[in-house]
Short mmCIF file of C-alpha atoms and ligand atoms in Angstrom, two decimals:
data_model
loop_
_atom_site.label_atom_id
_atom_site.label_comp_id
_atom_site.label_asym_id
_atom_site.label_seq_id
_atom_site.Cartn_x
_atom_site.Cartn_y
_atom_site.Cartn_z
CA UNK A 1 -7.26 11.14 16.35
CA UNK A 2 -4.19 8.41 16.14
CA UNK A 3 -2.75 9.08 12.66
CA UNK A 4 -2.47 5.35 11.82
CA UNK A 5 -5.49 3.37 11.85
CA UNK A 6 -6.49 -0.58 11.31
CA UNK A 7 -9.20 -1.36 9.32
CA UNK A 8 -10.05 -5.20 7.99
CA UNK A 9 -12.32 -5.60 4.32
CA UNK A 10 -11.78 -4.38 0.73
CA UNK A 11 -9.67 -2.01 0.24
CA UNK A 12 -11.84 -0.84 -3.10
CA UNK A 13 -14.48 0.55 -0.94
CA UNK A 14 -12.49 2.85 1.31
CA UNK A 15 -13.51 6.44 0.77
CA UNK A 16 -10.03 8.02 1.43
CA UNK A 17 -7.77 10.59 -0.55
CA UNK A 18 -5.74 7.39 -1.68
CA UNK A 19 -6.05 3.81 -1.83
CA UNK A 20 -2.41 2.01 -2.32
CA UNK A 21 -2.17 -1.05 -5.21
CA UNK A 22 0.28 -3.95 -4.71
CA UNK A 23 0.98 -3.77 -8.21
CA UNK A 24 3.47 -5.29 -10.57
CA UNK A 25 6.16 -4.32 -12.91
CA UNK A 26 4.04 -3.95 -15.61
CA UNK A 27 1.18 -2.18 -13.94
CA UNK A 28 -1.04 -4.07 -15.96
CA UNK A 29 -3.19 -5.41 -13.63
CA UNK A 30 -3.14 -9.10 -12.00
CA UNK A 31 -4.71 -11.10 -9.33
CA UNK A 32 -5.15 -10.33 -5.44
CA UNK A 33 -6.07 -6.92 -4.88
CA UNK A 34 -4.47 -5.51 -8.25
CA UNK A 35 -7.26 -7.60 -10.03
CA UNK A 36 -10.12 -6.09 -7.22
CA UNK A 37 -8.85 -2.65 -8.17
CA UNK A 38 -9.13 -2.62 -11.87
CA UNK A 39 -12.20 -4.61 -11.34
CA UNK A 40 -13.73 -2.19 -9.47
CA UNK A 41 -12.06 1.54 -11.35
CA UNK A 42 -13.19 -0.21 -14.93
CA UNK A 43 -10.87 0.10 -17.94
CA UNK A 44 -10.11 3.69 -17.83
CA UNK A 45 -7.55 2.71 -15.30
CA UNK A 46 -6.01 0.39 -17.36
CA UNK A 47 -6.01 2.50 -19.90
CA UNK A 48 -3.67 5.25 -17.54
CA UNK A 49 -1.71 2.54 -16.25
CA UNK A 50 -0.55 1.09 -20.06
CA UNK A 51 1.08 5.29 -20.49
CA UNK A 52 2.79 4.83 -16.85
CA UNK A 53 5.55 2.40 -19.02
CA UNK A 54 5.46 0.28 -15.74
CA UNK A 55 6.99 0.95 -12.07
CA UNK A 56 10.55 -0.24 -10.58
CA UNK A 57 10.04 -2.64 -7.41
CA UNK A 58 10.29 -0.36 -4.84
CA UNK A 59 9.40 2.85 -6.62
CA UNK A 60 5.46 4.33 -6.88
CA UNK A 61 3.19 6.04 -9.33
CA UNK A 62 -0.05 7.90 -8.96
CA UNK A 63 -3.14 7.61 -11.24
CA UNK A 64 -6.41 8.47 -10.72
CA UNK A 65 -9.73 6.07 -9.45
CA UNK A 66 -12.28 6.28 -12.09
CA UNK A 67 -15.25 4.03 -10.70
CA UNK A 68 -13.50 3.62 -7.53
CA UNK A 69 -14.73 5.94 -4.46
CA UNK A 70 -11.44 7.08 -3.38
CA UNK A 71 -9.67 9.59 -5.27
CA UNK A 72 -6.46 8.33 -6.51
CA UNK A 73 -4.89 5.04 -7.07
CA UNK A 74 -0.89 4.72 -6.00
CA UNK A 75 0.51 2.07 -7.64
CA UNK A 76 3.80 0.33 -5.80
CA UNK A 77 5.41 -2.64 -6.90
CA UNK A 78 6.59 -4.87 -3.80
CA UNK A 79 9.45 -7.25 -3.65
CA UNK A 80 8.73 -10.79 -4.19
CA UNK A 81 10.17 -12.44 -1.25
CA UNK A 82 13.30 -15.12 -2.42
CA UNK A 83 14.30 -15.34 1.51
CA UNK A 84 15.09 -12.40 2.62
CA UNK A 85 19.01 -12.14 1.61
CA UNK A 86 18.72 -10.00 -1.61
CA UNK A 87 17.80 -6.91 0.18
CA UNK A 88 13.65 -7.71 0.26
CA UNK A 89 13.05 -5.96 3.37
CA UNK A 90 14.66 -2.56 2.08
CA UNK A 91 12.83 -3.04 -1.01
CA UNK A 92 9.47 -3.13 0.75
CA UNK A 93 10.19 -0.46 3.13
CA UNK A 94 11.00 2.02 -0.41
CA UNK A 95 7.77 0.86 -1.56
CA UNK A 96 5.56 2.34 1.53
CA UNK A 97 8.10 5.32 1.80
CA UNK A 98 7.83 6.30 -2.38
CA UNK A 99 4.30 5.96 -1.53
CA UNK A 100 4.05 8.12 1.33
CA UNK A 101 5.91 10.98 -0.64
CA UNK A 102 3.80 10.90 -3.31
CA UNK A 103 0.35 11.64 -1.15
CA UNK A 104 2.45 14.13 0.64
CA UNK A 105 3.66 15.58 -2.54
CA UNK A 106 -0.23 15.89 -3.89
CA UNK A 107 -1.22 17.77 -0.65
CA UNK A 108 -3.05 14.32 0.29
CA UNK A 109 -4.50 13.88 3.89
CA UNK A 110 -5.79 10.15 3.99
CA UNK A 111 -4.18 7.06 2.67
CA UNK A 112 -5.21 3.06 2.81
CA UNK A 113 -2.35 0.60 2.14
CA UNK A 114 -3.14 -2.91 1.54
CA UNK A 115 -0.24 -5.71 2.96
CA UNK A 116 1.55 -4.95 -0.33
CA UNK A 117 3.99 -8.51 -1.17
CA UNK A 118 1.77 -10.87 1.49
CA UNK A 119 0.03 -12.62 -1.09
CA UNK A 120 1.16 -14.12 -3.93
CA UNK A 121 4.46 -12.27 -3.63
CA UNK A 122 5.16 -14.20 -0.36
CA UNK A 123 6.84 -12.21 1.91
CA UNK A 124 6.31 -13.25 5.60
CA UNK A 125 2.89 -11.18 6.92
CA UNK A 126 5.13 -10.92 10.41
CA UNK A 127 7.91 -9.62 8.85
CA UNK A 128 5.81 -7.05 6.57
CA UNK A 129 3.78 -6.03 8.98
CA UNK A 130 7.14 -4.98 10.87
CA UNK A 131 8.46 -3.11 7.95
CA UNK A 132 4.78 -0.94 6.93
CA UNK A 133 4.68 -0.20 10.64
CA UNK A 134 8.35 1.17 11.07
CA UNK A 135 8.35 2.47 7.90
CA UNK A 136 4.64 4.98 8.50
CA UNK A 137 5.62 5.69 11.96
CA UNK A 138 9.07 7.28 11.00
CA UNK A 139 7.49 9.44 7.90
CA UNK A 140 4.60 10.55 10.04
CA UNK A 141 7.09 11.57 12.89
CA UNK A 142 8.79 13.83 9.83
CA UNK A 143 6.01 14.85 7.31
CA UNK A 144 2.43 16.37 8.20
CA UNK A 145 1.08 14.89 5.15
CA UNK A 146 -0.65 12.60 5.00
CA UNK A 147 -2.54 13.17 8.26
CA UNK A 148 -4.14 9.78 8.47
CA UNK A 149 -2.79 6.39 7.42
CA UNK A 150 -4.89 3.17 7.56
CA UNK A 151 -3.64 -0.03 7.60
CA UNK A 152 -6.59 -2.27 5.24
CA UNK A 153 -6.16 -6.01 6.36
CA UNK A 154 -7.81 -8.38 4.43
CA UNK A 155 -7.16 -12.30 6.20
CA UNK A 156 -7.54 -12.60 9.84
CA UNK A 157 -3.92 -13.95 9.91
CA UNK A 158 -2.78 -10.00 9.16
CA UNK A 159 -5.60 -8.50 11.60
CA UNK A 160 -4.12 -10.18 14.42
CA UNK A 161 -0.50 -9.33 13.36
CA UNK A 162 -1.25 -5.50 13.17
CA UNK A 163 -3.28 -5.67 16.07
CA UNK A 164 -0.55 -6.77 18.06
CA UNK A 165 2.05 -4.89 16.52
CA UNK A 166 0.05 -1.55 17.02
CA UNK A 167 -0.58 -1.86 20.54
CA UNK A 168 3.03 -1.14 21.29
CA UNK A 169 4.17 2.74 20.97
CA UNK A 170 6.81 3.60 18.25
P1 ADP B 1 1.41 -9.16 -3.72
O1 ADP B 1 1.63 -9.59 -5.14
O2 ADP B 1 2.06 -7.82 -3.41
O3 ADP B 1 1.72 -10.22 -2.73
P2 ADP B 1 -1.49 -9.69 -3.43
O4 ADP B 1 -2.59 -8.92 -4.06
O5 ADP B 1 -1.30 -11.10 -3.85
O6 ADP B 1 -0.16 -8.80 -3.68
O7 ADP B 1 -1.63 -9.66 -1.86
C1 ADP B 1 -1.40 -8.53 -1.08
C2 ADP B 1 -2.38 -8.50 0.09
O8 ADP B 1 -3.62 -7.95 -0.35
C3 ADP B 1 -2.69 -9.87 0.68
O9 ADP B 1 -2.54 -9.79 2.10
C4 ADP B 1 -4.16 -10.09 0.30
O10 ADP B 1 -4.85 -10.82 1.31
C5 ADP B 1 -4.67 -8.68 0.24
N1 ADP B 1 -5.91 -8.45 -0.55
C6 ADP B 1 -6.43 -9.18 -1.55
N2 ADP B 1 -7.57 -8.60 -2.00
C7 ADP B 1 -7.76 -7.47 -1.28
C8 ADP B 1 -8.76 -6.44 -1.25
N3 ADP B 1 -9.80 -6.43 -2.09
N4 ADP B 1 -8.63 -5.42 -0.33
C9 ADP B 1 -7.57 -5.40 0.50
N5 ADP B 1 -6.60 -6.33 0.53
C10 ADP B 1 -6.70 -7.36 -0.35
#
Protein backbone atom coordinates (compact mmCIF):
# COMPACT_ATOMS: atom_id res chain seq x y z
CA UNK A 1 0.00 0.00 0.00
CA UNK A 2 1.39 3.77 -0.85
CA UNK A 3 2.72 4.93 2.55
CA UNK A 4 1.14 8.41 2.22
CA UNK A 5 -2.45 8.62 1.84
CA UNK A 6 -5.23 11.59 1.27
CA UNK A 7 -8.12 11.55 3.14
CA UNK A 8 -10.78 14.74 3.34
CA UNK A 9 -13.24 15.09 6.89
CA UNK A 10 -12.45 15.40 10.63
CA UNK A 11 -9.52 14.57 11.63
CA UNK A 12 -11.12 13.57 15.33
CA UNK A 13 -12.62 10.53 13.89
CA UNK A 14 -9.62 8.88 12.27
CA UNK A 15 -8.86 5.59 13.93
CA UNK A 16 -5.01 5.72 13.49
CA UNK A 17 -1.96 5.25 15.96
CA UNK A 18 -1.77 9.19 15.92
CA UNK A 19 -3.74 12.06 15.04
CA UNK A 20 -1.43 15.41 14.68
CA UNK A 21 -2.88 18.94 16.51
CA UNK A 22 -2.05 22.35 14.97
CA UNK A 23 -1.61 23.57 18.31
CA UNK A 24 -0.32 26.70 19.90
CA UNK A 25 2.33 27.86 22.20
CA UNK A 26 0.44 27.36 25.06
CA UNK A 27 -1.11 24.04 24.22
CA UNK A 28 -4.10 25.17 25.75
CA UNK A 29 -6.45 24.57 23.31
CA UNK A 30 -8.03 27.17 20.66
CA UNK A 31 -10.15 27.31 17.65
CA UNK A 32 -9.89 25.30 14.21
CA UNK A 33 -9.05 21.87 14.76
CA UNK A 34 -7.22 22.45 18.26
CA UNK A 35 -10.79 23.40 19.56
CA UNK A 36 -12.39 19.96 17.56
CA UNK A 37 -9.72 17.99 19.38
CA UNK A 38 -10.22 18.94 22.93
CA UNK A 39 -13.82 18.99 22.08
CA UNK A 40 -13.88 15.69 21.14
CA UNK A 41 -10.79 13.95 23.90
CA UNK A 42 -12.88 15.93 26.88
CA UNK A 43 -10.92 17.66 29.65
CA UNK A 44 -8.54 15.01 30.55
CA UNK A 45 -6.57 16.28 27.65
CA UNK A 46 -6.46 19.55 28.80
CA UNK A 47 -5.66 18.55 31.84
CA UNK A 48 -2.13 16.66 30.23
CA UNK A 49 -1.59 19.46 28.04
CA UNK A 50 -1.54 22.34 31.15
CA UNK A 51 1.84 19.74 32.68
CA UNK A 52 3.40 19.85 28.94
CA UNK A 53 4.52 23.81 30.07
CA UNK A 54 3.68 24.55 26.32
CA UNK A 55 5.61 23.63 22.90
CA UNK A 56 8.28 25.84 20.86
CA UNK A 57 6.94 26.66 17.16
CA UNK A 58 8.42 24.11 15.38
CA UNK A 59 9.03 21.56 18.09
CA UNK A 60 6.24 18.56 19.09
CA UNK A 61 4.87 16.80 22.10
CA UNK A 62 2.94 13.61 22.56
CA UNK A 63 -0.08 13.07 24.89
CA UNK A 64 -2.51 10.67 24.91
CA UNK A 65 -6.46 10.72 23.25
CA UNK A 66 -8.80 10.13 26.02
CA UNK A 67 -12.37 10.18 24.28
CA UNK A 68 -10.79 10.40 20.99
CA UNK A 69 -10.56 6.98 18.86
CA UNK A 70 -7.05 7.27 17.90
CA UNK A 71 -4.44 6.58 20.31
CA UNK A 72 -2.32 9.51 20.86
CA UNK A 73 -2.52 13.14 20.29
CA UNK A 74 0.91 14.98 18.86
CA UNK A 75 0.78 18.33 19.53
CA UNK A 76 2.98 20.78 17.00
CA UNK A 77 2.91 24.33 17.05
CA UNK A 78 3.12 25.81 13.33
CA UNK A 79 4.52 29.09 12.27
CA UNK A 80 2.18 31.85 11.78
CA UNK A 81 2.88 33.03 8.39
CA UNK A 82 4.28 37.07 8.45
CA UNK A 83 5.34 36.56 4.57
CA UNK A 84 7.50 34.16 4.32
CA UNK A 85 11.00 36.09 5.05
CA UNK A 86 11.52 35.13 8.78
CA UNK A 87 12.30 31.60 8.06
CA UNK A 88 8.28 30.29 8.08
CA UNK A 89 8.82 27.62 5.68
CA UNK A 90 11.73 25.94 7.79
CA UNK A 91 9.67 26.41 10.73
CA UNK A 92 6.81 24.37 9.30
CA UNK A 93 8.88 21.78 7.76
CA UNK A 94 10.50 21.16 11.80
CA UNK A 95 7.03 20.94 12.81
CA UNK A 96 6.01 17.75 10.49
CA UNK A 97 9.67 16.40 10.91
CA UNK A 98 9.59 16.70 15.20
CA UNK A 99 6.39 15.06 14.56
CA UNK A 100 7.40 12.30 12.51
CA UNK A 101 10.24 11.39 15.08
CA UNK A 102 8.15 11.26 17.77
CA UNK A 103 5.63 8.37 16.20
CA UNK A 104 8.78 6.76 15.07
CA UNK A 105 10.30 7.08 18.43
CA UNK A 106 6.92 5.38 20.11
CA UNK A 107 7.18 2.40 17.66
CA UNK A 108 4.02 4.12 15.89
CA UNK A 109 2.80 2.73 12.45
CA UNK A 110 -0.09 5.19 11.35
CA UNK A 111 -0.22 8.90 11.57
CA UNK A 112 -3.02 11.70 10.33
CA UNK A 113 -1.72 15.29 10.01
CA UNK A 114 -4.10 18.01 9.61
CA UNK A 115 -2.77 21.28 7.19
CA UNK A 116 -1.09 22.47 10.41
CA UNK A 117 -0.69 26.82 9.97
CA UNK A 118 -3.55 26.95 6.91
CA UNK A 119 -6.10 28.35 8.98
CA UNK A 120 -6.02 30.97 11.15
CA UNK A 121 -2.23 30.90 11.15
CA UNK A 122 -2.28 31.86 7.41
CA UNK A 123 0.30 30.32 5.71
CA UNK A 124 -0.39 29.84 1.93
CA UNK A 125 -2.32 26.11 1.56
CA UNK A 126 0.03 25.92 -1.86
CA UNK A 127 2.97 26.62 -0.21
CA UNK A 128 2.17 24.17 2.88
CA UNK A 129 1.05 21.64 1.05
CA UNK A 130 4.63 21.79 -0.70
CA UNK A 131 6.46 21.74 2.53
CA UNK A 132 4.18 18.50 4.43
CA UNK A 133 4.71 16.73 1.13
CA UNK A 134 8.61 17.20 0.83
CA UNK A 135 8.99 17.06 4.24
CA UNK A 136 6.97 13.06 4.70
CA UNK A 137 8.42 11.90 1.54
CA UNK A 138 12.13 12.49 2.65
CA UNK A 139 11.53 10.87 6.37
CA UNK A 140 9.67 7.95 4.89
CA UNK A 141 12.55 7.43 2.28
CA UNK A 142 14.89 7.26 5.73
CA UNK A 143 12.74 5.86 8.65
CA UNK A 144 10.38 2.64 8.54
CA UNK A 145 8.27 4.14 11.11
CA UNK A 146 5.66 5.28 10.71
CA UNK A 147 4.51 2.94 7.93
CA UNK A 148 1.52 4.94 6.85
CA UNK A 149 1.03 8.70 6.74
CA UNK A 150 -2.33 10.34 5.82
CA UNK A 151 -2.74 13.58 4.74
CA UNK A 152 -6.56 14.75 6.55
CA UNK A 153 -7.86 17.72 4.34
CA UNK A 154 -10.58 19.49 5.61
CA UNK A 155 -11.73 22.52 2.71
CA UNK A 156 -11.94 21.51 -0.82
CA UNK A 157 -9.39 24.32 -1.57
CA UNK A 158 -6.58 21.80 0.22
CA UNK A 159 -8.16 18.50 -1.43
CA UNK A 160 -7.45 19.75 -4.73
CA UNK A 161 -3.94 21.07 -3.76
CA UNK A 162 -2.81 17.60 -2.38
CA UNK A 163 -4.46 15.91 -5.03
CA UNK A 164 -2.43 17.52 -7.47
CA UNK A 165 0.63 17.64 -5.65
CA UNK A 166 0.48 13.78 -4.98
CA UNK A 167 0.04 12.69 -8.37
CA UNK A 168 3.61 13.57 -9.16
CA UNK A 169 6.42 10.98 -7.79
CA UNK A 170 8.94 12.32 -5.15
P1 LIG B 1 -3.45 26.91 12.40
O1 LIG B 1 -3.56 27.79 13.61
O2 LIG B 1 -2.22 26.01 12.45
O3 LIG B 1 -3.60 27.64 11.12
P2 LIG B 1 -6.22 25.90 12.20
O4 LIG B 1 -6.87 24.92 13.12
O5 LIG B 1 -6.76 27.28 12.17
O6 LIG B 1 -4.66 25.86 12.59
O7 LIG B 1 -6.22 25.34 10.72
C1 LIG B 1 -5.42 24.28 10.30
C2 LIG B 1 -6.19 23.44 9.27
O8 LIG B 1 -7.05 22.53 9.95
C3 LIG B 1 -7.06 24.26 8.33
O9 LIG B 1 -6.78 23.84 6.99
C4 LIG B 1 -8.48 23.86 8.74
O10 LIG B 1 -9.36 23.84 7.62
C5 LIG B 1 -8.27 22.46 9.26
N1 LIG B 1 -9.31 21.92 10.17
C6 LIG B 1 -10.19 22.58 10.95
N2 LIG B 1 -10.95 21.71 11.64
C7 LIG B 1 -10.52 20.46 11.30
C8 LIG B 1 -10.92 19.12 11.66
N3 LIG B 1 -11.89 18.87 12.54
N4 LIG B 1 -10.25 18.07 11.08
C9 LIG B 1 -9.25 18.30 10.21
N5 LIG B 1 -8.84 19.52 9.82
C10 LIG B 1 -9.47 20.59 10.37
Amino acid sequence: MERIQLFQGDITQMHVDAIVNAANKSLLGGGGVDGAIHRTAGPRLLEECRKLKGCETGEAKITGAYKLPCRFVIHTVGPVWYGGEIGEAELLANAYRNSLKLARDHQLKTIAFPNISTGVYHFPKDKAAQIAIRTVREFLSNNALPETVTFCVYDDENRTIYQDLLKHEA
